[in-house]
PDB file of C-alpha atoms in Angstrom:
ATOM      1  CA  UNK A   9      14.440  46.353 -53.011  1.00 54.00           C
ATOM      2  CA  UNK A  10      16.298  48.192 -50.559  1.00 69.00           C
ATOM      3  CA  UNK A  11      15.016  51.201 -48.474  1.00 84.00           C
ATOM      4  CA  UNK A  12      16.695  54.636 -49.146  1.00 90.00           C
ATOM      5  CA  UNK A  13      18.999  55.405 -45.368  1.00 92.00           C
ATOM      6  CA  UNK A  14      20.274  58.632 -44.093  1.00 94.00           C
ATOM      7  CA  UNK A  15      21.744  59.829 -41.086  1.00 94.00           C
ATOM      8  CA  UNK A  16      20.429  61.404 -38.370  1.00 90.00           C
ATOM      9  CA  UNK A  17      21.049  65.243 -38.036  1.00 91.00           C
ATOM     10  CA  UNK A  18      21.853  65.286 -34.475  1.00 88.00           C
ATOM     11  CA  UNK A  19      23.400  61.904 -33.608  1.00 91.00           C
ATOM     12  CA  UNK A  20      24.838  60.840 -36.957  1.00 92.00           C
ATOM     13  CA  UNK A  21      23.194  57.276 -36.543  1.00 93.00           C
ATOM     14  CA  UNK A  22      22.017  55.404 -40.109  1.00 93.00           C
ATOM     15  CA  UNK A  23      18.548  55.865 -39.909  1.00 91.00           C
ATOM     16  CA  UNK A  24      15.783  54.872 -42.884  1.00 90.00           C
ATOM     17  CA  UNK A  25      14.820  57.928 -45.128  1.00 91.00           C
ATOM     18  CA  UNK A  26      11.509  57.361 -43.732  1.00 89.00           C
ATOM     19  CA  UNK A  27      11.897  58.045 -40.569  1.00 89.00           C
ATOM     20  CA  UNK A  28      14.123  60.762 -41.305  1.00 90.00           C
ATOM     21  CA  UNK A  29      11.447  62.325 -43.585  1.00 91.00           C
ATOM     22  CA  UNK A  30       8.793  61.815 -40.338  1.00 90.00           C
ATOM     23  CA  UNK A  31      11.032  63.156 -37.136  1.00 90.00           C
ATOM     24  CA  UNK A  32      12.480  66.530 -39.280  1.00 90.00           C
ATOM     25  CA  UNK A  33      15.775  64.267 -40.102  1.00 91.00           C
ATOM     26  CA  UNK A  34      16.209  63.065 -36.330  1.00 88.00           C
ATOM     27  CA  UNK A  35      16.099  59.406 -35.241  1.00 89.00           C
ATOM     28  CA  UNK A  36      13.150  58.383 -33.045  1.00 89.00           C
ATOM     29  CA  UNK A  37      15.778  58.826 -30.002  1.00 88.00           C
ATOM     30  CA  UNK A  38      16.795  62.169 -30.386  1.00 85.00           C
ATOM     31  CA  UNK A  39      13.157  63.557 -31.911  1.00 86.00           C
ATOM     32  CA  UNK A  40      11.912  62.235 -29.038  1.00 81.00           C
ATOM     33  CA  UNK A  41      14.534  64.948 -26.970  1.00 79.00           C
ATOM     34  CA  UNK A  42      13.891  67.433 -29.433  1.00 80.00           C
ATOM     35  CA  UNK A  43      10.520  67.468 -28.114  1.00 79.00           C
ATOM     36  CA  UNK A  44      10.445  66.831 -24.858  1.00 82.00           C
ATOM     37  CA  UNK A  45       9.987  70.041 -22.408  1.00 87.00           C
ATOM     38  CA  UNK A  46      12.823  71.798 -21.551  1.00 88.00           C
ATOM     39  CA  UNK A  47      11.907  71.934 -17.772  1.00 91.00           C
ATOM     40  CA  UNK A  48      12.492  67.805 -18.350  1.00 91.00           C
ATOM     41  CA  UNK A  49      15.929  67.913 -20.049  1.00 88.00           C
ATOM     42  CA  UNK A  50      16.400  70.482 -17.212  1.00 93.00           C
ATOM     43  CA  UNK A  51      15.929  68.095 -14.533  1.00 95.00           C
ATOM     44  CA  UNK A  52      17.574  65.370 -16.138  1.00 93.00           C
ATOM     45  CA  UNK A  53      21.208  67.162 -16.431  1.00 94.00           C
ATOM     46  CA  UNK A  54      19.959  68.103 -12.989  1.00 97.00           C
ATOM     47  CA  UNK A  55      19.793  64.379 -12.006  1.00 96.00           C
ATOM     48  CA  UNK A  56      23.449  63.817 -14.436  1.00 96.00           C
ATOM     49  CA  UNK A  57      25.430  65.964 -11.740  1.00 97.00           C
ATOM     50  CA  UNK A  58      23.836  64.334  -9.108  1.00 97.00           C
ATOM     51  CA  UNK A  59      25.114  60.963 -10.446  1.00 96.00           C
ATOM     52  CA  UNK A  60      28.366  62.485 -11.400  1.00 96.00           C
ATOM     53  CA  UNK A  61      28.716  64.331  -7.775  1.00 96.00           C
ATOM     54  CA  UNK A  62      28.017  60.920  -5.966  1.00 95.00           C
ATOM     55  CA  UNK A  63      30.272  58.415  -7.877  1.00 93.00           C
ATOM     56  CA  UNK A  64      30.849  56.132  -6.041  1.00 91.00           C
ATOM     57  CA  UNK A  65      27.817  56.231  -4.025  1.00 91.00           C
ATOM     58  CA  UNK A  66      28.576  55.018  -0.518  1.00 91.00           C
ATOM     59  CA  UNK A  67      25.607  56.041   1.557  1.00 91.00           C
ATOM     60  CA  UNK A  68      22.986  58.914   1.902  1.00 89.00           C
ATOM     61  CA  UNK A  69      25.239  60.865   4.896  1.00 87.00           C
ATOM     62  CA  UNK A  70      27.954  60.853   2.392  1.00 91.00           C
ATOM     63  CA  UNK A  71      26.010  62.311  -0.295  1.00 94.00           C
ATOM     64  CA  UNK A  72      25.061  65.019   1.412  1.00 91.00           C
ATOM     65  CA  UNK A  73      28.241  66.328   2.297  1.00 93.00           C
ATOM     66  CA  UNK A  74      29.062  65.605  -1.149  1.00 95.00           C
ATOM     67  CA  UNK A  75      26.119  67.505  -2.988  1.00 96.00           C
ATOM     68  CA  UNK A  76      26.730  70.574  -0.606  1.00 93.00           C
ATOM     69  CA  UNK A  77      29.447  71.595  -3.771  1.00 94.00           C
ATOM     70  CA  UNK A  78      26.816  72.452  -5.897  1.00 96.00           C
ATOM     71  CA  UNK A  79      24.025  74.948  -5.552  1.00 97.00           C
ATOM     72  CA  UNK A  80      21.287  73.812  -3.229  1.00 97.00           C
ATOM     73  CA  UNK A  81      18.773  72.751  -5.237  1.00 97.00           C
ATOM     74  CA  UNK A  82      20.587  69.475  -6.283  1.00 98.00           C
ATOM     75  CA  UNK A  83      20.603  68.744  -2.725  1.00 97.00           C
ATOM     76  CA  UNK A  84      16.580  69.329  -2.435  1.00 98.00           C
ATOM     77  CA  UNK A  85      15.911  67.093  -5.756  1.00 98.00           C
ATOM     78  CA  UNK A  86      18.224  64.422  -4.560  1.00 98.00           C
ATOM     79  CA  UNK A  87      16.432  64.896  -1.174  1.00 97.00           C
ATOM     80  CA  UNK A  88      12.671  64.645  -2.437  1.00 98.00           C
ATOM     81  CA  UNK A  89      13.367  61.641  -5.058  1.00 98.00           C
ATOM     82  CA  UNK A  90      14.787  59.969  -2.621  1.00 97.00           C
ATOM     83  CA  UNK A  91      12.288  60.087  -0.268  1.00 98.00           C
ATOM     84  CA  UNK A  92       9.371  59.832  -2.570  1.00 98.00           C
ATOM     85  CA  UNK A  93      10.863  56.642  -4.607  1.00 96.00           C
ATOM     86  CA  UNK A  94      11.476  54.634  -0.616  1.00 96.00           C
ATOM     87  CA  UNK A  95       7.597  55.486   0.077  1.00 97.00           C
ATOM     88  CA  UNK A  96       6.225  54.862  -3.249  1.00 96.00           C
ATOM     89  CA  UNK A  97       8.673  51.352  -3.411  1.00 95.00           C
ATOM     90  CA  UNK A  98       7.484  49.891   0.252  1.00 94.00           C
ATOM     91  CA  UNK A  99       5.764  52.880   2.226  1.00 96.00           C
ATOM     92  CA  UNK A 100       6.424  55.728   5.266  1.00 97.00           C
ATOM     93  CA  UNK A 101       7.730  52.563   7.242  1.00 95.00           C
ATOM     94  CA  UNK A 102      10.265  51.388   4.639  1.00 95.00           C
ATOM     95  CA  UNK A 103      11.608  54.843   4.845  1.00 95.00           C
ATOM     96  CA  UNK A 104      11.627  55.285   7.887  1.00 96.00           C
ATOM     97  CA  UNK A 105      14.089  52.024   8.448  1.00 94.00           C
ATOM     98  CA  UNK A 106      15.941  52.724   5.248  1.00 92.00           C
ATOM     99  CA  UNK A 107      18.751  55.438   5.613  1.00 91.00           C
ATOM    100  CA  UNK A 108      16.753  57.470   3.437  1.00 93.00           C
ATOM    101  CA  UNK A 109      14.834  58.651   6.980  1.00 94.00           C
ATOM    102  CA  UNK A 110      18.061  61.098   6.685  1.00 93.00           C
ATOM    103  CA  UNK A 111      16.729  62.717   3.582  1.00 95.00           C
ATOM    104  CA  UNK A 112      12.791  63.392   4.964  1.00 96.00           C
ATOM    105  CA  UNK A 113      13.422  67.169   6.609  1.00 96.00           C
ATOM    106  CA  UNK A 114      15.010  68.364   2.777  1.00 96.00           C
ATOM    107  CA  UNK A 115      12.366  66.335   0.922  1.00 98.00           C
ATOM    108  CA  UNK A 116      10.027  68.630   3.148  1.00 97.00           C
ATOM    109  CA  UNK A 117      11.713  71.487   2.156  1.00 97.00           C
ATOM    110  CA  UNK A 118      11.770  70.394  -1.241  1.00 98.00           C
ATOM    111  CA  UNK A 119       7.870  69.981  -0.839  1.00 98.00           C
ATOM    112  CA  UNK A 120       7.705  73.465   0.421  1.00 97.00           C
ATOM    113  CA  UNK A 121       9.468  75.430  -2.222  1.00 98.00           C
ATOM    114  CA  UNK A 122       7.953  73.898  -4.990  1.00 98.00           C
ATOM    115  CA  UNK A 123       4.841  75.402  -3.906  1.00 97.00           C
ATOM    116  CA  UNK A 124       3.378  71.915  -3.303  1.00 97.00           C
ATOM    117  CA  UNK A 125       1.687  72.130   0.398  1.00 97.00           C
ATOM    118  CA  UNK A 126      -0.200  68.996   0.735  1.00 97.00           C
ATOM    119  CA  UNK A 127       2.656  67.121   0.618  1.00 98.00           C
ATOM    120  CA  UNK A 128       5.175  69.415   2.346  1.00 98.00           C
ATOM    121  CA  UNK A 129       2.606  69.076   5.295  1.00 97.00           C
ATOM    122  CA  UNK A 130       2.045  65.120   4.915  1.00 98.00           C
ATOM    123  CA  UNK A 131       5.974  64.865   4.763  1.00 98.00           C
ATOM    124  CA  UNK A 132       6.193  67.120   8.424  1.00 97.00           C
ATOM    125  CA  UNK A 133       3.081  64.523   9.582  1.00 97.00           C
ATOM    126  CA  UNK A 134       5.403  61.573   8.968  1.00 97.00           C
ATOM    127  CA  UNK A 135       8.112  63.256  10.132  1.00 96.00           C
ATOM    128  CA  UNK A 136       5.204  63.920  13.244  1.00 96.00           C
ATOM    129  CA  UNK A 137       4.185  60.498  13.685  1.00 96.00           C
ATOM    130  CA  UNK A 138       7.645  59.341  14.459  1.00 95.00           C
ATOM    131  CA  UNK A 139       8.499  62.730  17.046  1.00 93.00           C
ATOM    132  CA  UNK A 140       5.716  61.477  18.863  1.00 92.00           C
ATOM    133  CA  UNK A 141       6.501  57.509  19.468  1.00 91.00           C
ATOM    134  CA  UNK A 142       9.683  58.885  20.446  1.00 88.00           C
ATOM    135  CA  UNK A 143      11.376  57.428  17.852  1.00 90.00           C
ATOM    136  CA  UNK A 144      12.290  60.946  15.502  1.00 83.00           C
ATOM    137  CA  UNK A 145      15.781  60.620  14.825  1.00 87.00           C
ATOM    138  CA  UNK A 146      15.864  64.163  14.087  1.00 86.00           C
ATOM    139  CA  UNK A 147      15.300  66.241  17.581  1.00 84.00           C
ATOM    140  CA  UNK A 148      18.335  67.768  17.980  1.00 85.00           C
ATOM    141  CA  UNK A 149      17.763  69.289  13.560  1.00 87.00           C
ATOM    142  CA  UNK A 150      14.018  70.400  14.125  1.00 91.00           C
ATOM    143  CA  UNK A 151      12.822  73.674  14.750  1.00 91.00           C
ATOM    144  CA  UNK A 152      10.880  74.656  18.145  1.00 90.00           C
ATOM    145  CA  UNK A 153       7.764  75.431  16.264  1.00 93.00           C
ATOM    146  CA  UNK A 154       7.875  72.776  13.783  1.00 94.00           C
ATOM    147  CA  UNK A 155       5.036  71.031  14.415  1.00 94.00           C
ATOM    148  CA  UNK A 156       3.072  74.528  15.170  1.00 94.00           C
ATOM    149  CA  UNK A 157       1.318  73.789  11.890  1.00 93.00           C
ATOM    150  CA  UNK A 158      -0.591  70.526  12.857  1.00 94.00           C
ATOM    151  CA  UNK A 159      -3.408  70.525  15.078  1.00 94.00           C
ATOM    152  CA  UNK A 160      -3.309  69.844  18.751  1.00 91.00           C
ATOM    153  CA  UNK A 161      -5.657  66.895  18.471  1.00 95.00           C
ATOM    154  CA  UNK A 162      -3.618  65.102  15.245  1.00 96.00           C
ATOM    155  CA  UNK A 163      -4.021  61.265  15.845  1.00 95.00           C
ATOM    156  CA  UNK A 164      -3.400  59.605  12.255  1.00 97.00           C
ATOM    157  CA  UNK A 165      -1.828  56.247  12.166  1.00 97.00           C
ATOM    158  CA  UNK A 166       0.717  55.196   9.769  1.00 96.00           C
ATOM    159  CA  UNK A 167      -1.690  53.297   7.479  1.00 97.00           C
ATOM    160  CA  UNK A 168      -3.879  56.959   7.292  1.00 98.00           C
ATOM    161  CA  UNK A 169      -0.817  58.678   6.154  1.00 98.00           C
ATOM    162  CA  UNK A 170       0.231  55.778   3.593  1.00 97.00           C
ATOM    163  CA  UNK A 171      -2.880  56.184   2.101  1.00 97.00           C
ATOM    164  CA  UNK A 172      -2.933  59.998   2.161  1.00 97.00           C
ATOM    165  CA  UNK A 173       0.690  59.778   0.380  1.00 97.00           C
ATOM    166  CA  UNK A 174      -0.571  57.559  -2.159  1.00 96.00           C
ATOM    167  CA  UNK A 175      -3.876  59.936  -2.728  1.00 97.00           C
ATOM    168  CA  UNK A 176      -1.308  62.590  -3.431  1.00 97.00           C
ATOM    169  CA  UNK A 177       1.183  61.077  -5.056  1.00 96.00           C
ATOM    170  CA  UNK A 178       0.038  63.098  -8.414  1.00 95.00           C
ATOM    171  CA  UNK A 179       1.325  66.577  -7.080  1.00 97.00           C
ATOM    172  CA  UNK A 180       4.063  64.748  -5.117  1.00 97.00           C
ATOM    173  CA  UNK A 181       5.668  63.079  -8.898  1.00 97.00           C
ATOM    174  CA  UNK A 182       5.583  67.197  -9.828  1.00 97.00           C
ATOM    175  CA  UNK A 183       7.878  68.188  -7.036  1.00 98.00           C
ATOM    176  CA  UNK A 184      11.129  68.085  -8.775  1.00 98.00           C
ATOM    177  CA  UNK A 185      10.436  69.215 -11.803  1.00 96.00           C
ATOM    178  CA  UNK A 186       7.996  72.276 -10.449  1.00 97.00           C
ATOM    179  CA  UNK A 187      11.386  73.137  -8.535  1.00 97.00           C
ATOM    180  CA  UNK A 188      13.433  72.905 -11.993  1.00 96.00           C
ATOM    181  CA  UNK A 189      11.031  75.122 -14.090  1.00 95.00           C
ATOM    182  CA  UNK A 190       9.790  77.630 -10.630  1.00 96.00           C
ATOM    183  CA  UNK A 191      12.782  77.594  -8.396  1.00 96.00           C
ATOM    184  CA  UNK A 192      15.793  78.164 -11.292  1.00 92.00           C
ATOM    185  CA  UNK A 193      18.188  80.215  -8.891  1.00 96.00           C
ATOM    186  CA  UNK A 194      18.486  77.183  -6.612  1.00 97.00           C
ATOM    187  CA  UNK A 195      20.108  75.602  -9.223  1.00 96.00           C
ATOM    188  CA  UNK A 196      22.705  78.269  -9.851  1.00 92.00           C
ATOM    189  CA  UNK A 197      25.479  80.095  -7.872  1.00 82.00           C
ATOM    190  CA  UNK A 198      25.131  82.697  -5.634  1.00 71.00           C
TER     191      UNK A 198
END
């Protein structure tokens, strides 16, 4: 006995009648779009003309120039997963060796619009850390008060901010899309 087939409404892919009758005619592929939030489709054709903009991807200087086409908020997304993927994939010290270190200041930014503070402050600690064993790499882009924020007596070592990342890492996985679904006009033109 054979099963009854159909095709899927959206794609056109043979699916069984079955699981036509169970995801409103859809294949499990495209239901599974269908209902997904639109702040996540959002930031996936976000992500598309990132990958479009940077073909062939050469390095993270060349990227940047590259992304400043298109409305800024591509550039802060790129920034933040960027950073956030190099700490989560081999911590604050991979980064900091990797030429992601470039990205850090628009990850903070990133951080910052998105409304999410404790890790738009832990990124400008890192950021810290580094300014003060002489070893930045960004002097000559920061701000004369852009450490005002932190304490005069802030001593935490790089295994302390690790572990901080890692406590927050929660609300830092909800930066990009918080900027997607909050921040829409950084995604359009002025």
């Amino acid at each position: 006995m054979t099963e009854d087939k159909t095709n899927c409404l959206l794609c056109g892919r043979e699916i069984l009648q079955l699981t036509a009758d169970r995801r409103n005619g859809m294949c499990a592929p495209c239901h599974g779009n269908a209902t997904r939030p639109p702040v996540e489709l959002f930031a996936e054709t976000v992500f598309d003309q990132i990958d479009a903009t940077l073909k062939p991807f050469t390095s993270f200087k060349s990227a940047l120039q590259k992304l400043q086409a298109l409305p800024r908020g591509y550039t802060l997304c790129f920034a933040f997963h960027s950073v956030h993927t190099d700490i989560l994939n081999g911590g604050i010290s991979q980064l900091y060796s990797n030429s992601t270190w470039a990205l850090i200041l628009q990850a903070e930014v990133a951080a910052s619009l998105a409304g999410m503070n404790n890790v738009s402050t832990l990124l400008r600690e890192i950021v810290y850390y580094y300014h003060l064993q002489g070893r930045s790499k960004h002097k000559l882009s920061l701000a004369e008060d852009y450490f005002a924020e932190l304490p005069p007596t802030w001593n935490k070592s790089l295994k302390q901010l690790d572990d901080e990342y890692f406590t927050i890492e929660g609300e830092a996985n909800s930066v990009v899309l918080s900027l997607c679904r909050d921040r829409q006009k950084l995604f359009s033109v002025p």
